Short mmCIF file of the C-alpha atoms (twelve columns), coordinates in Angstrom:
data_MODEL
# 
_entry.id   MODEL 
# 
loop_
_atom_site.group_PDB 
_atom_site.id 
_atom_site.type_symbol 
_atom_site.label_atom_id 
_atom_site.label_alt_id 
_atom_site.label_comp_id 
_atom_site.label_asym_id 
_atom_site.label_seq_id 
_atom_site.Cartn_x 
_atom_site.Cartn_y 
_atom_site.Cartn_z 
_atom_site.pdbx_PDB_model_num 
ATOM 1   C CA . UNK A 1   153.967 84.254 -72.751 1 
ATOM 2   C CA . UNK A 2   151.593 81.500 -74.007 1 
ATOM 3   C CA . UNK A 3   152.299 79.282 -71.038 1 
ATOM 4   C CA . UNK A 4   151.774 82.142 -68.634 1 
ATOM 5   C CA . UNK A 5   148.314 82.859 -70.098 1 
ATOM 6   C CA . UNK A 6   147.348 79.189 -69.998 1 
ATOM 7   C CA . UNK A 7   148.277 79.004 -66.364 1 
ATOM 8   C CA . UNK A 8   146.162 81.992 -65.461 1 
ATOM 9   C CA . UNK A 9   143.115 80.487 -67.255 1 
ATOM 10  C CA . UNK A 10  143.528 77.230 -65.363 1 
ATOM 11  C CA . UNK A 11  143.679 78.878 -62.026 1 
ATOM 12  C CA . UNK A 12  140.503 80.902 -62.773 1 
ATOM 13  C CA . UNK A 13  138.636 77.697 -63.783 1 
ATOM 14  C CA . UNK A 14  139.590 76.008 -60.590 1 
ATOM 15  C CA . UNK A 15  138.314 78.904 -58.482 1 
ATOM 16  C CA . UNK A 16  135.009 78.892 -60.345 1 
ATOM 17  C CA . UNK A 17  134.234 75.283 -59.389 1 
ATOM 18  C CA . UNK A 18  135.724 75.423 -55.865 1 
ATOM 19  C CA . UNK A 19  133.169 73.602 -53.631 1 
ATOM 20  C CA . UNK A 20  134.143 75.885 -50.582 1 
ATOM 21  C CA . UNK A 21  132.554 78.860 -52.277 1 
ATOM 22  C CA . UNK A 22  128.890 79.621 -51.147 1 
ATOM 23  C CA . UNK A 23  126.883 80.063 -54.333 1 
ATOM 24  C CA . UNK A 24  123.356 80.270 -52.757 1 
ATOM 25  C CA . UNK A 25  121.251 83.391 -53.451 1 
ATOM 26  C CA . UNK A 26  120.137 85.684 -50.635 1 
ATOM 27  C CA . UNK A 27  116.589 84.417 -50.936 1 
ATOM 28  C CA . UNK A 28  117.440 80.751 -50.245 1 
ATOM 29  C CA . UNK A 29  116.113 79.527 -46.929 1 
ATOM 30  C CA . UNK A 30  116.754 76.190 -45.153 1 
ATOM 31  C CA . UNK A 31  113.860 73.570 -45.289 1 
ATOM 32  C CA . UNK A 32  111.916 73.293 -42.048 1 
ATOM 33  C CA . UNK A 33  112.462 70.119 -40.093 1 
ATOM 34  C CA . UNK A 34  109.482 67.791 -40.024 1 
ATOM 35  C CA . UNK A 35  107.174 68.064 -36.952 1 
ATOM 36  C CA . UNK A 36  107.065 64.855 -34.957 1 
ATOM 37  C CA . UNK A 37  103.611 63.148 -35.105 1 
ATOM 38  C CA . UNK A 38  101.569 63.593 -31.960 1 
ATOM 39  C CA . UNK A 39  99.093  60.690 -31.436 1 
ATOM 40  C CA . UNK A 40  95.554  61.647 -30.261 1 
ATOM 41  C CA . UNK A 41  94.815  60.825 -26.691 1 
ATOM 42  C CA . UNK A 42  91.875  58.463 -26.423 1 
ATOM 43  C CA . UNK A 43  89.543  59.128 -23.496 1 
ATOM 44  C CA . UNK A 44  87.576  56.326 -22.076 1 
ATOM 45  C CA . UNK A 45  83.748  56.399 -22.759 1 
ATOM 46  C CA . UNK A 46  81.923  56.342 -19.467 1 
ATOM 47  C CA . UNK A 47  79.615  53.430 -18.884 1 
ATOM 48  C CA . UNK A 48  75.876  54.153 -19.361 1 
ATOM 49  C CA . UNK A 49  74.014  54.786 -16.188 1 
ATOM 50  C CA . UNK A 50  71.675  51.959 -15.370 1 
ATOM 51  C CA . UNK A 51  68.165  53.284 -14.431 1 
ATOM 52  C CA . UNK A 52  65.133  51.439 -13.030 1 
ATOM 53  C CA . UNK A 53  61.759  52.890 -13.495 1 
ATOM 54  C CA . UNK A 54  59.078  51.825 -10.961 1 
ATOM 55  C CA . UNK A 55  55.897  50.431 -12.476 1 
ATOM 56  C CA . UNK A 56  54.044  53.158 -10.681 1 
ATOM 57  C CA . UNK A 57  55.803  55.935 -12.552 1 
ATOM 58  C CA . UNK A 58  53.300  57.621 -14.972 1 
ATOM 59  C CA . UNK A 59  53.772  57.491 -18.699 1 
ATOM 60  C CA . UNK A 60  54.397  61.225 -18.998 1 
ATOM 61  C CA . UNK A 61  57.499  60.906 -16.698 1 
ATOM 62  C CA . UNK A 62  58.621  57.523 -17.980 1 
ATOM 63  C CA . UNK A 63  58.630  58.703 -21.626 1 
ATOM 64  C CA . UNK A 64  61.158  61.439 -20.752 1 
ATOM 65  C CA . UNK A 65  63.589  58.910 -19.545 1 
ATOM 66  C CA . UNK A 66  63.050  56.488 -22.369 1 
ATOM 67  C CA . UNK A 67  63.545  59.324 -24.879 1 
ATOM 68  C CA . UNK A 68  67.038  60.092 -23.277 1 
ATOM 69  C CA . UNK A 69  67.918  56.347 -23.347 1 
ATOM 70  C CA . UNK A 70  66.687  55.904 -26.945 1 
ATOM 71  C CA . UNK A 71  70.019  55.240 -28.718 1 
ATOM 72  C CA . UNK A 72  72.820  52.792 -28.305 1 
ATOM 73  C CA . UNK A 73  75.304  55.677 -27.514 1 
ATOM 74  C CA . UNK A 74  72.943  57.191 -24.863 1 
ATOM 75  C CA . UNK A 75  74.539  57.944 -21.504 1 
ATOM 76  C CA . UNK A 76  71.671  56.152 -19.589 1 
ATOM 77  C CA . UNK A 77  69.921  52.916 -20.237 1 
ATOM 78  C CA . UNK A 78  66.806  51.284 -18.772 1 
ATOM 79  C CA . UNK A 79  67.703  48.268 -16.595 1 
ATOM 80  C CA . UNK A 80  66.232  45.811 -14.033 1 
ATOM 81  C CA . UNK A 81  65.963  46.986 -10.459 1 
ATOM 82  C CA . UNK A 82  68.737  44.670 -9.239  1 
ATOM 83  C CA . UNK A 83  71.165  46.162 -11.790 1 
ATOM 84  C CA . UNK A 84  70.209  49.816 -11.348 1 
ATOM 85  C CA . UNK A 85  72.509  52.433 -9.772  1 
ATOM 86  C CA . UNK A 86  69.621  55.018 -9.991  1 
ATOM 87  C CA . UNK A 87  65.951  54.312 -9.300  1 
ATOM 88  C CA . UNK A 88  62.952  56.407 -10.191 1 
ATOM 89  C CA . UNK A 89  60.117  55.748 -7.810  1 
ATOM 90  C CA . UNK A 90  57.599  57.312 -5.433  1 
ATOM 91  C CA . UNK A 91  58.769  59.091 -2.248  1 
ATOM 92  C CA . UNK A 92  62.488  59.084 -3.325  1 
ATOM 93  C CA . UNK A 93  65.170  61.122 -1.759  1 
ATOM 94  C CA . UNK A 94  66.240  63.508 -4.546  1 
ATOM 95  C CA . UNK A 95  64.522  65.892 -7.036  1 
ATOM 96  C CA . UNK A 96  60.849  65.171 -6.132  1 
ATOM 97  C CA . UNK A 97  58.228  65.654 -8.906  1 
ATOM 98  C CA . UNK A 98  54.754  66.338 -7.863  1 
ATOM 99  C CA . UNK A 99  52.324  64.427 -10.091 1 
ATOM 100 C CA . UNK A 100 48.748  65.391 -9.868  1 
ATOM 101 C CA . UNK A 101 45.944  62.992 -10.709 1 
ATOM 102 C CA . UNK A 102 42.309  63.763 -11.403 1 
ATOM 103 C CA . UNK A 103 39.155  61.885 -10.628 1 
ATOM 104 C CA . UNK A 104 36.977  62.051 -13.712 1 
ATOM 105 C CA . UNK A 105 34.041  60.404 -15.443 1 
ATOM 106 C CA . UNK A 106 32.674  60.266 -18.936 1 
ATOM 107 C CA . UNK A 107 31.534  63.697 -19.904 1 
ATOM 108 C CA . UNK A 108 27.768  63.122 -19.888 1 
ATOM 109 C CA . UNK A 109 27.971  62.042 -16.213 1 
ATOM 110 C CA . UNK A 110 25.618  64.234 -13.968 1 
ATOM 111 C CA . UNK A 111 27.729  63.813 -10.805 1 
ATOM 112 C CA . UNK A 112 30.388  66.534 -10.480 1 
ATOM 113 C CA . UNK A 113 31.482  66.251 -6.830  1 
ATOM 114 C CA . UNK A 114 32.781  63.678 -4.400  1 
ATOM 115 C CA . UNK A 115 34.327  63.567 -0.944  1 
ATOM 116 C CA . UNK A 116 37.645  61.717 -0.228  1 
ATOM 117 C CA . UNK A 117 35.919  59.444 2.210   1 
ATOM 118 C CA . UNK A 118 33.487  58.232 -0.475  1 
ATOM 119 C CA . UNK A 119 36.352  57.701 -2.977  1 
ATOM 120 C CA . UNK A 120 38.293  55.653 -0.447  1 
ATOM 121 C CA . UNK A 121 35.142  53.649 0.314   1 
ATOM 122 C CA . UNK A 122 34.498  52.982 -3.356  1 
ATOM 123 C CA . UNK A 123 38.112  52.040 -3.978  1 
ATOM 124 C CA . UNK A 124 37.897  49.545 -1.199  1 
ATOM 125 C CA . UNK A 125 34.745  47.956 -2.494  1 
ATOM 126 C CA . UNK A 126 32.370  49.180 0.277   1 
ATOM 127 C CA . UNK A 127 28.654  48.492 0.086   1 
ATOM 128 C CA . UNK A 128 26.602  51.172 -1.699  1 
ATOM 129 C CA . UNK A 129 29.270  51.974 -4.395  1 
ATOM 130 C CA . UNK A 130 28.516  50.068 -7.593  1 
ATOM 131 C CA . UNK A 131 30.355  52.196 -10.188 1 
ATOM 132 C CA . UNK A 132 33.656  50.811 -11.225 1 
ATOM 133 C CA . UNK A 133 36.910  52.867 -11.141 1 
ATOM 134 C CA . UNK A 134 39.038  52.445 -14.250 1 
ATOM 135 C CA . UNK A 135 42.689  53.498 -14.626 1 
ATOM 136 C CA . UNK A 136 45.858  52.487 -16.398 1 
ATOM 137 C CA . UNK A 137 48.114  50.010 -14.626 1 
ATOM 138 C CA . UNK A 138 50.819  52.534 -13.675 1 
ATOM 139 C CA . UNK A 139 48.177  54.743 -11.997 1 
ATOM 140 C CA . UNK A 140 46.781  51.755 -10.149 1 
ATOM 141 C CA . UNK A 141 50.157  50.969 -8.719  1 
ATOM 142 C CA . UNK A 142 50.648  54.606 -7.688  1 
ATOM 143 C CA . UNK A 143 47.133  54.979 -6.131  1 
ATOM 144 C CA . UNK A 144 47.635  51.932 -3.789  1 
ATOM 145 C CA . UNK A 145 49.973  54.128 -1.716  1 
ATOM 146 C CA . UNK A 146 47.262  56.926 -1.585  1 
ATOM 147 C CA . UNK A 147 44.033  55.021 -1.346  1 
ATOM 148 C CA . UNK A 148 45.014  51.609 0.079   1 
ATOM 149 C CA . UNK A 149 44.355  48.195 -1.341  1 
ATOM 150 C CA . UNK A 150 42.069  48.202 -4.364  1 
ATOM 151 C CA . UNK A 151 38.935  46.019 -4.279  1 
ATOM 152 C CA . UNK A 152 39.097  43.431 -7.043  1 
ATOM 153 C CA . UNK A 153 36.258  43.873 -9.465  1 
ATOM 154 C CA . UNK A 154 35.625  47.484 -8.299  1 
ATOM 155 C CA . UNK A 155 38.969  48.891 -9.425  1 
ATOM 156 C CA . UNK A 156 40.123  47.825 -12.895 1 
ATOM 157 C CA . UNK A 157 43.537  48.405 -14.541 1 
ATOM 158 C CA . UNK A 158 43.442  48.675 -18.345 1 
ATOM 159 C CA . UNK A 159 45.931  49.556 -21.160 1 
ATOM 160 C CA . UNK A 160 46.160  53.275 -21.776 1 
ATOM 161 C CA . UNK A 161 44.784  53.071 -25.307 1 
ATOM 162 C CA . UNK A 162 41.600  51.303 -24.189 1 
ATOM 163 C CA . UNK A 163 40.713  53.457 -21.077 1 
ATOM 164 C CA . UNK A 164 38.269  55.812 -22.719 1 
ATOM 165 C CA . UNK A 165 36.394  53.200 -24.629 1 
ATOM 166 C CA . UNK A 166 36.114  50.934 -21.549 1 
ATOM 167 C CA . UNK A 167 34.908  53.570 -19.139 1 
ATOM 168 C CA . UNK A 168 32.459  55.031 -21.708 1 
ATOM 169 C CA . UNK A 169 30.944  51.705 -22.523 1 
ATOM 170 C CA . UNK A 170 30.434  50.903 -18.791 1 
ATOM 171 C CA . UNK A 171 28.629  54.114 -17.603 1 
ATOM 172 C CA . UNK A 172 28.206  55.199 -14.879 1 
ATOM 173 C CA . UNK A 173 31.921  54.821 -14.104 1 
ATOM 174 C CA . UNK A 174 34.875  56.791 -12.910 1 
ATOM 175 C CA . UNK A 175 38.502  57.044 -13.803 1 
ATOM 176 C CA . UNK A 176 41.650  58.312 -12.203 1 
ATOM 177 C CA . UNK A 177 44.077  59.905 -14.702 1 
ATOM 178 C CA . UNK A 178 47.258  62.012 -14.563 1 
ATOM 179 C CA . UNK A 179 46.441  65.700 -14.840 1 
ATOM 180 C CA . UNK A 180 48.434  65.862 -18.114 1 
ATOM 181 C CA . UNK A 181 46.323  63.131 -19.639 1 
ATOM 182 C CA . UNK A 182 42.960  64.896 -19.268 1 
ATOM 183 C CA . UNK A 183 41.068  65.500 -22.442 1 
ATOM 184 C CA . UNK A 184 37.568  66.859 -23.431 1 
ATOM 185 C CA . UNK A 185 35.807  63.459 -23.140 1 
ATOM 186 C CA . UNK A 186 36.356  63.462 -19.325 1 
ATOM 187 C CA . UNK A 187 34.502  65.528 -16.800 1 
ATOM 188 C CA . UNK A 188 36.652  66.302 -13.875 1 
ATOM 189 C CA . UNK A 189 35.069  65.476 -10.542 1 
ATOM 190 C CA . UNK A 190 35.575  68.071 -7.794  1 
ATOM 191 C CA . UNK A 191 37.172  66.261 -4.868  1 
ATOM 192 C CA . UNK A 192 36.757  67.788 -1.410  1 
ATOM 193 C CA . UNK A 193 35.920  71.141 -3.071  1 
ATOM 194 C CA . UNK A 194 39.076  71.030 -5.041  1 
ATOM 195 C CA . UNK A 195 39.690  70.623 -8.803  1 
ATOM 196 C CA . UNK A 196 43.063  70.647 -10.521 1 
ATOM 197 C CA . UNK A 197 41.437  72.689 -13.339 1 
ATOM 198 C CA . UNK A 198 40.813  75.584 -11.018 1 
ATOM 199 C CA . UNK A 199 43.387  78.356 -10.796 1 
ATOM 200 C CA . UNK A 200 43.002  78.515 -6.984  1 
ATOM 201 C CA . UNK A 201 43.818  74.842 -6.691  1 
ATOM 202 C CA . UNK A 202 45.995  73.911 -3.656  1 
ATOM 203 C CA . UNK A 203 47.990  70.747 -4.207  1 
ATOM 204 C CA . UNK A 204 48.911  70.432 -0.520  1 
ATOM 205 C CA . UNK A 205 45.263  69.863 0.367   1 
ATOM 206 C CA . UNK A 206 44.543  67.528 -2.477  1 
ATOM 207 C CA . UNK A 207 44.315  63.800 -2.079  1 
ATOM 208 C CA . UNK A 208 45.308  62.516 -5.453  1 
ATOM 209 C CA . UNK A 209 48.948  63.572 -5.725  1 
ATOM 210 C CA . UNK A 210 52.136  61.534 -5.604  1 
ATOM 211 C CA . UNK A 211 55.738  62.603 -5.479  1 
ATOM 212 C CA . UNK A 212 58.152  60.711 -7.655  1 
ATOM 213 C CA . UNK A 213 61.895  61.175 -7.453  1 
ATOM 214 C CA . UNK A 214 65.429  59.764 -7.821  1 
ATOM 215 C CA . UNK A 215 67.124  57.298 -5.467  1 
ATOM 216 C CA . UNK A 216 70.934  56.867 -5.871  1 
ATOM 217 C CA . UNK A 217 74.266  58.480 -5.298  1 
ATOM 218 C CA . UNK A 218 74.720  62.156 -5.924  1 
ATOM 219 C CA . UNK A 219 77.054  61.403 -8.769  1 
ATOM 220 C CA . UNK A 220 74.397  59.194 -10.472 1 
ATOM 221 C CA . UNK A 221 71.695  61.844 -9.888  1 
ATOM 222 C CA . UNK A 222 73.988  64.554 -11.476 1 
ATOM 223 C CA . UNK A 223 74.744  62.372 -14.493 1 
ATOM 224 C CA . UNK A 224 71.070  61.612 -14.940 1 
ATOM 225 C CA . UNK A 225 69.964  65.297 -14.740 1 
ATOM 226 C CA . UNK A 226 72.515  66.321 -17.405 1 
ATOM 227 C CA . UNK A 227 70.637  64.267 -20.082 1 
ATOM 228 C CA . UNK A 228 66.989  63.999 -18.926 1 
ATOM 229 C CA . UNK A 229 64.428  66.777 -19.113 1 
ATOM 230 C CA . UNK A 230 63.269  66.363 -15.473 1 
ATOM 231 C CA . UNK A 231 60.099  68.394 -14.644 1 
ATOM 232 C CA . UNK A 232 58.829  69.698 -11.285 1 
ATOM 233 C CA . UNK A 233 55.209  68.847 -11.807 1 
ATOM 234 C CA . UNK A 234 52.751  67.729 -14.483 1 
ATOM 235 C CA . UNK A 235 50.452  70.625 -13.643 1 
ATOM 236 C CA . UNK A 236 51.593  73.988 -14.884 1 
ATOM 237 C CA . UNK A 237 49.230  76.712 -13.700 1 
ATOM 238 C CA . UNK A 238 50.358  78.995 -16.473 1 
ATOM 239 C CA . UNK A 239 48.970  76.589 -19.096 1 
ATOM 240 C CA . UNK A 240 45.514  76.440 -17.644 1 
# 
């Protein structure tokens, strides 16, 4: 009997440690398999758009472009004309901007009217016109297309920060300034009965206006317009 009992105990012990028996609890779950690493796809950064700005482009328009090109990561950059894929210049093909200029004089000036024929004559240095016409260099370049060749000594280009002081110190004198650069120290001269300060002003019948725009491929124009706040005019009637 002793040996029978011992045999039974040995058999039970072997069954207890049998590796074929599943001892996992119902809550045990298999570990998830690791997810393979997916590398990030690197997209190529497009080359900045090379833009040339004509010297005739007014500061109010130029500054918008320079602002958009103001960082190393900017999608456009200012370049020389020969390297540009997009040009900003007068009488360009795309997205014309109408820039209005005003004939003006130091505010104490008595004269308040002029005819286009007289302005063109004074610009060309005709006899009988002694007053000088002062303007910044970009405006001088733009006005050559409108008024013709400027008479040396009669028409004088100056830096923008000296224009007021120079014209006021040489009275009587005239200036031609972009409409958006007008300020209280200037008296706007009515030209051919028209003043850009008047609400009934008609740009189509006004001499001192220039259209600037974009020259380049449609793709370059589209890329440019995505990043530059490009206006339609510098004279907003609602702001008069």
